[in-house]
Tab-separated table of C-alpha atoms and ligand atoms in Angstrom:
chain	number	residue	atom	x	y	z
G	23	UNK	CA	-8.435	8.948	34.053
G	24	UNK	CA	-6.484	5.306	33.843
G	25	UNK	CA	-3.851	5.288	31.069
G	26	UNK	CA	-5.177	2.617	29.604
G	27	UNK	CA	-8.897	2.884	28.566
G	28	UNK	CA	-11.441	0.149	28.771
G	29	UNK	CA	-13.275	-0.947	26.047
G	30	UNK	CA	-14.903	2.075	25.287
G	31	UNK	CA	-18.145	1.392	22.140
G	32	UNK	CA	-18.994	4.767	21.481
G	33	UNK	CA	-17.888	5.384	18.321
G	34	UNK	CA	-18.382	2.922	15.156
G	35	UNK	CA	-17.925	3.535	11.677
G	36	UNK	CA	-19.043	0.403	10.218
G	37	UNK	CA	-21.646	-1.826	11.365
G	38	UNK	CA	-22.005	-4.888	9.326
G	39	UNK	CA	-21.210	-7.441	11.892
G	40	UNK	CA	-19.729	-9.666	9.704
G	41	UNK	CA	-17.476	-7.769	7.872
G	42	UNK	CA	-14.607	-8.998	6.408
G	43	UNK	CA	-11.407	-6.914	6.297
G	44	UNK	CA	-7.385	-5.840	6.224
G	45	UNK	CA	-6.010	-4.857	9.376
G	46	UNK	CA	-3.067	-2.118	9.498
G	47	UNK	CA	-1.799	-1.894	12.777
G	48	UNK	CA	-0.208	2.049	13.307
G	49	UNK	CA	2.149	2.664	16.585
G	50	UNK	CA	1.985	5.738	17.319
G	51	UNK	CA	5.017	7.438	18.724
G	52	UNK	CA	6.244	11.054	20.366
G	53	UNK	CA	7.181	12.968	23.448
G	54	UNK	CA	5.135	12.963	26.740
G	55	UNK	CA	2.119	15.004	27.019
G	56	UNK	CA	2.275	15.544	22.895
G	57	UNK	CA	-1.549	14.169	22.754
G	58	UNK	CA	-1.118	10.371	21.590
G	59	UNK	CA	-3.513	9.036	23.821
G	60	UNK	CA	-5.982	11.823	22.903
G	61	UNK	CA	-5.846	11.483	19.096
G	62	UNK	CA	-5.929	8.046	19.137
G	63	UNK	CA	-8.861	7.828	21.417
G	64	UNK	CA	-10.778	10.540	19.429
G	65	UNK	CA	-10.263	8.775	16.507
G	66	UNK	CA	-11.493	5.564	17.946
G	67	UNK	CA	-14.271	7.059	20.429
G	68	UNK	CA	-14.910	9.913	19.005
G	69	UNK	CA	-14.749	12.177	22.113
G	70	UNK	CA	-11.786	14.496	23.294
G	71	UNK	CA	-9.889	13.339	26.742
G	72	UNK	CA	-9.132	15.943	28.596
G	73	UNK	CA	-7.721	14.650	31.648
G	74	UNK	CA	-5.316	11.818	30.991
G	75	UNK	CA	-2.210	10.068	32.909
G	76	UNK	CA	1.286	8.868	31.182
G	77	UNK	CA	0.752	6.287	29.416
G	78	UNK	CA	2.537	2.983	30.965
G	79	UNK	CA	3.735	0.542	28.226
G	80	UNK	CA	1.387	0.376	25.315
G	81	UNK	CA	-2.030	0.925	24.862
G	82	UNK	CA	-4.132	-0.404	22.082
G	83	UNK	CA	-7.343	0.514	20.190
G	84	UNK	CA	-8.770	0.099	16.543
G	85	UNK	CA	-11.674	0.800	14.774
G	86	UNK	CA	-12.678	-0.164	12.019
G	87	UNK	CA	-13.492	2.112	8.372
G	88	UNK	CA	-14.594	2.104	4.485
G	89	UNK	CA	-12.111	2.982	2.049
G	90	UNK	CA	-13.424	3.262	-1.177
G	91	UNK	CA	-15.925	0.347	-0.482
G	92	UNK	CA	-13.181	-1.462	1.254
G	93	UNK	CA	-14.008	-2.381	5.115
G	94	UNK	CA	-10.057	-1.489	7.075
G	95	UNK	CA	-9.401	-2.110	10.973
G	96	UNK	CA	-6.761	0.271	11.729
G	97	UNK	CA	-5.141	-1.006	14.769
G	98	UNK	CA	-3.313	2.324	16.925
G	99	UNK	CA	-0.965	1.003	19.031
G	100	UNK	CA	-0.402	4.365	21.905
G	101	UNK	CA	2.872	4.386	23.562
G	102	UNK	CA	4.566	5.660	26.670
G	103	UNK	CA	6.335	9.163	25.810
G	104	UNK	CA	8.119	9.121	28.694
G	105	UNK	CA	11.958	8.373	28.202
G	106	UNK	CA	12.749	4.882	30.117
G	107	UNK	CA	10.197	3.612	27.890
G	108	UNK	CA	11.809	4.651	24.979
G	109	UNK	CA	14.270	1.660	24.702
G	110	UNK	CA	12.602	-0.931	26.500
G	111	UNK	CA	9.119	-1.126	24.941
G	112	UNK	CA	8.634	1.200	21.985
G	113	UNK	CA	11.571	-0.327	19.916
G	114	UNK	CA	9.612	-3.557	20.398
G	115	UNK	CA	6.852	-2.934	18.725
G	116	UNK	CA	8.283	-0.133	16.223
G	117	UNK	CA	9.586	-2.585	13.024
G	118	UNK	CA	6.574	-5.069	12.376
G	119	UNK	CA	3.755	-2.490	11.602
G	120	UNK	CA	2.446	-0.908	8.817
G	121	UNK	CA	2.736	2.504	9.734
G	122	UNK	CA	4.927	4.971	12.342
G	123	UNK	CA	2.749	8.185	13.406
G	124	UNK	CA	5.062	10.878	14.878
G	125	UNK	CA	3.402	12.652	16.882
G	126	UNK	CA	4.949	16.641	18.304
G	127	UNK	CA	2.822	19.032	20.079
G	128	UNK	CA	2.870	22.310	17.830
G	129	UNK	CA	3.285	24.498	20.874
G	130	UNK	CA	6.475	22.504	22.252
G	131	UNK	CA	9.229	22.954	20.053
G	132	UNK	CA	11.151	20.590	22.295
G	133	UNK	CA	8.568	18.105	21.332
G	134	UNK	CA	9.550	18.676	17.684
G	135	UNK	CA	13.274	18.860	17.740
G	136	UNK	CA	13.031	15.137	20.093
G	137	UNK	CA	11.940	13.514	16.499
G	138	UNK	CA	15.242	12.356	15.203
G	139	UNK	CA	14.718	10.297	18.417
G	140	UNK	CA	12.230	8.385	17.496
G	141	UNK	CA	12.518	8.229	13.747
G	142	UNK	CA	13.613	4.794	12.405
G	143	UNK	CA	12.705	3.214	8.787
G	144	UNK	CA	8.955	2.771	8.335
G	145	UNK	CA	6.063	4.420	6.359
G	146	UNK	CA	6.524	7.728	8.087
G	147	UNK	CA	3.622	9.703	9.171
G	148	UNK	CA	4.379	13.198	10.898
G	149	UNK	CA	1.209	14.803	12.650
G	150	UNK	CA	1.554	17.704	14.796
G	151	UNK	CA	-1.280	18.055	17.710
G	152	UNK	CA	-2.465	20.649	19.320
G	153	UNK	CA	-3.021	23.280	16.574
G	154	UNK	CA	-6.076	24.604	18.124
G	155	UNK	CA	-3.814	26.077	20.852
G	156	UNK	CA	-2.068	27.675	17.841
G	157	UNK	CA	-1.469	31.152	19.108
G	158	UNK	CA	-2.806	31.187	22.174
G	159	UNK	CA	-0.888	31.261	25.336
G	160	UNK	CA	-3.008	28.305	27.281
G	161	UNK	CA	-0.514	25.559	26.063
G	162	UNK	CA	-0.879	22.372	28.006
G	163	UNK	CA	0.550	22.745	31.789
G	164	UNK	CA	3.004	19.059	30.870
G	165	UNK	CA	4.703	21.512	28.743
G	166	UNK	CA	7.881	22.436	30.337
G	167	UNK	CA	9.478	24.490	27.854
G	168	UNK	CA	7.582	26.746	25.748
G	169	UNK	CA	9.513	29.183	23.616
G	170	UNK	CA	7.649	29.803	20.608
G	171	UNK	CA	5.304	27.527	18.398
G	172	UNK	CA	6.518	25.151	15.420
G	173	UNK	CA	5.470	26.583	12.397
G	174	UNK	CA	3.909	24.332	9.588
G	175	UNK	CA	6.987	25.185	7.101
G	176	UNK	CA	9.281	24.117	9.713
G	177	UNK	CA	7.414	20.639	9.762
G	178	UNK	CA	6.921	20.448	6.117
G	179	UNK	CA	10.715	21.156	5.699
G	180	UNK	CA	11.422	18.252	8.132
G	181	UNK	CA	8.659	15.956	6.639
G	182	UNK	CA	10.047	16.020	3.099
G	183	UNK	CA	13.809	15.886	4.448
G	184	UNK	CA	12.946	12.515	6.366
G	185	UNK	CA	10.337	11.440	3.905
G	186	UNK	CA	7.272	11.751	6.025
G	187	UNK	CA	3.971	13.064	5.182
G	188	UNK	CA	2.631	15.900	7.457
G	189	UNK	CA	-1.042	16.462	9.293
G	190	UNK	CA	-1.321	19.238	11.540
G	191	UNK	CA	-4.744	18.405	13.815
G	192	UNK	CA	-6.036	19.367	17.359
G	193	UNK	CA	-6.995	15.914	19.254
G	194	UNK	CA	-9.624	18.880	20.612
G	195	UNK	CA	-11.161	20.851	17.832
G	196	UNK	CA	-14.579	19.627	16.716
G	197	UNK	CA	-15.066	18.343	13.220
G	198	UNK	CA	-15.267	20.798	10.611
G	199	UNK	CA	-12.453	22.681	12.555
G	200	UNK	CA	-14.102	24.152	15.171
G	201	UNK	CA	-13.508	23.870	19.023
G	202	UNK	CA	-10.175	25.779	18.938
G	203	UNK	CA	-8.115	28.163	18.010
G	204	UNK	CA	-7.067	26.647	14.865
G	205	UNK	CA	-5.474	28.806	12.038
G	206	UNK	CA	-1.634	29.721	11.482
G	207	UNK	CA	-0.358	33.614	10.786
G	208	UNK	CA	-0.220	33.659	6.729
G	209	UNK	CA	-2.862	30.942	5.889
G	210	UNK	CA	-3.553	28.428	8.292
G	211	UNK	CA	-4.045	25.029	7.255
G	212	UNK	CA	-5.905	21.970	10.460
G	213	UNK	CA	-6.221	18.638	9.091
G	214	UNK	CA	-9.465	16.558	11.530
G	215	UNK	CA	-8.260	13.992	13.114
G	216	UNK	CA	-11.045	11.844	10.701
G	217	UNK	CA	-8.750	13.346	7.803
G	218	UNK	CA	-5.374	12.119	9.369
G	219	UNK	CA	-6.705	8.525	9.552
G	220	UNK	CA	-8.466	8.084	7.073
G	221	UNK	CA	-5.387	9.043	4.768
G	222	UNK	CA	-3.516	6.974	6.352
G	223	UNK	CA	-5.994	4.309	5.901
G	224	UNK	CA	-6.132	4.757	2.654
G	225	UNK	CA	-2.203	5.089	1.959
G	226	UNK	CA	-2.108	1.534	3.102
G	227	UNK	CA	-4.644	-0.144	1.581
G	228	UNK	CA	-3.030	1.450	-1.714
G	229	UNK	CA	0.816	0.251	-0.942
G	230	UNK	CA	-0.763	-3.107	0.244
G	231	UNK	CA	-1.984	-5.985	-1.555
G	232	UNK	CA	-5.673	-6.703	-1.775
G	233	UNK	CA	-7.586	-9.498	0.612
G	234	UNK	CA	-7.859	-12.894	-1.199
G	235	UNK	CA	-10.759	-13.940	-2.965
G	236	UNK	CA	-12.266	-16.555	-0.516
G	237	UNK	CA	-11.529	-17.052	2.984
G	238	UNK	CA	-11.085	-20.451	4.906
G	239	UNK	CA	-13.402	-21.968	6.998
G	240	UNK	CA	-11.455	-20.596	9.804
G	241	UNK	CA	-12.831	-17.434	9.176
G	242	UNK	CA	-9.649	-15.083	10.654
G	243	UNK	CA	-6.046	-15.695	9.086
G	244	UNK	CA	-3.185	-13.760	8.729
G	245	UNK	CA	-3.699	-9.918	8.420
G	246	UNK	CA	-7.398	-10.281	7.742
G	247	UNK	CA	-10.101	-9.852	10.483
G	248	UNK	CA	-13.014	-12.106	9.912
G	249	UNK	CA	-15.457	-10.180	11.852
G	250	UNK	CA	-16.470	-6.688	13.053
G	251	UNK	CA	-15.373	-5.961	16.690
G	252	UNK	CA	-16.401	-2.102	16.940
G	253	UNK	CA	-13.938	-0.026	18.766
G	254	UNK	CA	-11.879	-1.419	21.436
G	255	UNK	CA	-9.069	-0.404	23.444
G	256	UNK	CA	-7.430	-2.204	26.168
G	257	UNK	CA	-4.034	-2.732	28.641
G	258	UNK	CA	-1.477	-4.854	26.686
G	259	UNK	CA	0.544	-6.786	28.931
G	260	UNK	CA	3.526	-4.658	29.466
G	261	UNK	CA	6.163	-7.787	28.686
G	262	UNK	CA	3.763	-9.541	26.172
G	263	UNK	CA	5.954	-10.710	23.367
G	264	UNK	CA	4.506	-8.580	20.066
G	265	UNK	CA	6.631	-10.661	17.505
G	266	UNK	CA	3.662	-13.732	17.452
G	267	UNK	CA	1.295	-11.134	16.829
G	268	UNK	CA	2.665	-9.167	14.476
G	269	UNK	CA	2.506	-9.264	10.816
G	270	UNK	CA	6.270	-7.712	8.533
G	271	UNK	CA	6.370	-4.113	7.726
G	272	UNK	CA	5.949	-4.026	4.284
G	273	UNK	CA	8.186	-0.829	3.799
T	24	GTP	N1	-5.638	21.851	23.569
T	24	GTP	C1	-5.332	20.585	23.290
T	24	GTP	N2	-4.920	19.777	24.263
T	24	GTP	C2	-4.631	18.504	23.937
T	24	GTP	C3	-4.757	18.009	22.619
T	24	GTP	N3	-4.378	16.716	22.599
T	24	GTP	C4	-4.041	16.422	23.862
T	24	GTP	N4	-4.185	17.491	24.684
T	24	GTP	C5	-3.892	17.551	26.118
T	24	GTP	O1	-2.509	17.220	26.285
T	24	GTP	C6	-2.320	16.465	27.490
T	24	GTP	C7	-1.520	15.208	27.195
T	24	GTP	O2	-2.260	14.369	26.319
T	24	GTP	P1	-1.988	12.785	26.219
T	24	GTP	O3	-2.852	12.294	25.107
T	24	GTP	O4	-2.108	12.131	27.535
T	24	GTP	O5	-0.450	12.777	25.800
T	24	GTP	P2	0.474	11.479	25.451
T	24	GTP	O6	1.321	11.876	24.291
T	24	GTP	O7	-0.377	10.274	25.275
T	24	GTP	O8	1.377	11.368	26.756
T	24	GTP	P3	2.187	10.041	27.305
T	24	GTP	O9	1.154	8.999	27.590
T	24	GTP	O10	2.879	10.513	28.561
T	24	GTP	O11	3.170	9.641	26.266
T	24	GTP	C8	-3.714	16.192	28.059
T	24	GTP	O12	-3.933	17.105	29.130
T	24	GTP	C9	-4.648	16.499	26.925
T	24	GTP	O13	-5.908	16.938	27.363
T	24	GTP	C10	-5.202	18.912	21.580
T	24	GTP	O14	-5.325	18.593	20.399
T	24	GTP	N5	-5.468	20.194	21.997
């Protein structure tokens, strides 16, 4: 599979056409191979990938929800894991969004421990993929280390030390939790991907401030989309400049 995936329609979760809403745009962050494509693109298509390639640069989809009667685009912005991107692009587009999600791979403690890394100050989300290969010995073959699993108390520990909130989800498992192994020794807890999302979703919409009254005859201004574009995703240019585009972090 291409890194960066093509307009892919398959999934919609709203179809009025001409829907008026907030968009929250999320960049999603984390080691290589921790899932980031996946998640984002089952969140946004709806189906698991599960043959991918490194990310290069940035990737971008969206798709837009209901909140509480409120119509959302959550735009996912997927970035390159891979270290010499670190600097170069993902700092670029880390301050002006609404939303950081961590990502770690659950069976790659390495993945975990690389965090501090990434971590800078924004609305912290901390989600840790994979958890349907909780217990199981068939972690991913990108995984270079494996020695041991990261345990949800170890995350929640870290979470409420950096002031994150934490999902544990499988990019893999069906809805409803099945699809994998799912489950942790001494009461396992897997949030869906739909759950992850959606919170977040709704986080924002509660820390941000409503849409105006009336719109312009312009139709599409600031951080408000004037129309329904089902799900996207597409290539940004890798040296694209994301400061016109982007609307202030309001953390
Ligand atoms: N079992 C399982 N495998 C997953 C899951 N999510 C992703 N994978 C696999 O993990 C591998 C890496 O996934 P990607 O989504 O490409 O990882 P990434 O974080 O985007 O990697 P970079 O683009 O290099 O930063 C792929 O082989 C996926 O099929 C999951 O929830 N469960």
């Amino acid at each position: 599979m291409e890194s960066s995936l093509e307009f892919s329609n398959s999934f919609t979760s709203v179809s009025s056409p001409s829907a008026r809403c907030r968009i929250f745009k999320i960049i999603v962050i984390g080691d290589s191979g921790v899932g980031k494509t996946c998640l984002t693109y089952r969140f946004c298509a709806g189906e698991f990938l599960d043959r991918t390639e490194a990310t290069i640069g940035v990737d971008f989809r969206e798709r837009l929800v209901e909140v509480e009667g409120e119509k959302i685009k959550l735009q996912l912005w997927d970035t390159a894991g891979q270290e010499r991107f670190r600097k170069s692009m993902v700092q670029q587009y880390y301050r002006n969004v609404h939303a950081v999600l961590f990502i770690y791979d659950v069976t790659r403690p390495d993945s975990f421990r690389g965090l501090p890394a990434w971590i800078e100050e924004c609305r912290r989300f901390l989600v840790g993929n994979k958890s349907d290969l909780r217990d199981t010995c068939s972690c991913d073959p990108r995984s270079i280390k494996v020695e041991g699993q990261v345990t949800r108390d170890q995350a929640q520990k870290f979470a409420v030390a950096h002031g994150m909130i934490l999902f544990e989800t499988s990019a893999k498992s069906l809805p409803g939790g099945g699809g994998g192994g799912g489950g942790e020794p001494g009461g396992g807890h897997q949030d869906s991907v739909e759950d992850v999302f959606m919170a977040l979703a709704s986080r924002l919409k509660r820390q941000t401030r409503p849409p105006p009254p009336v719109l312009n005859n312009t139709g599409v201004s600031g951080s408000y989309c004037g129309s329904y574009t089902g799900t996207s995703s597409f290539r940004l240019p890798a040296k694209k400049n994301p400061q016109k585009d982007f609307w202030t972090c309001t953390c």
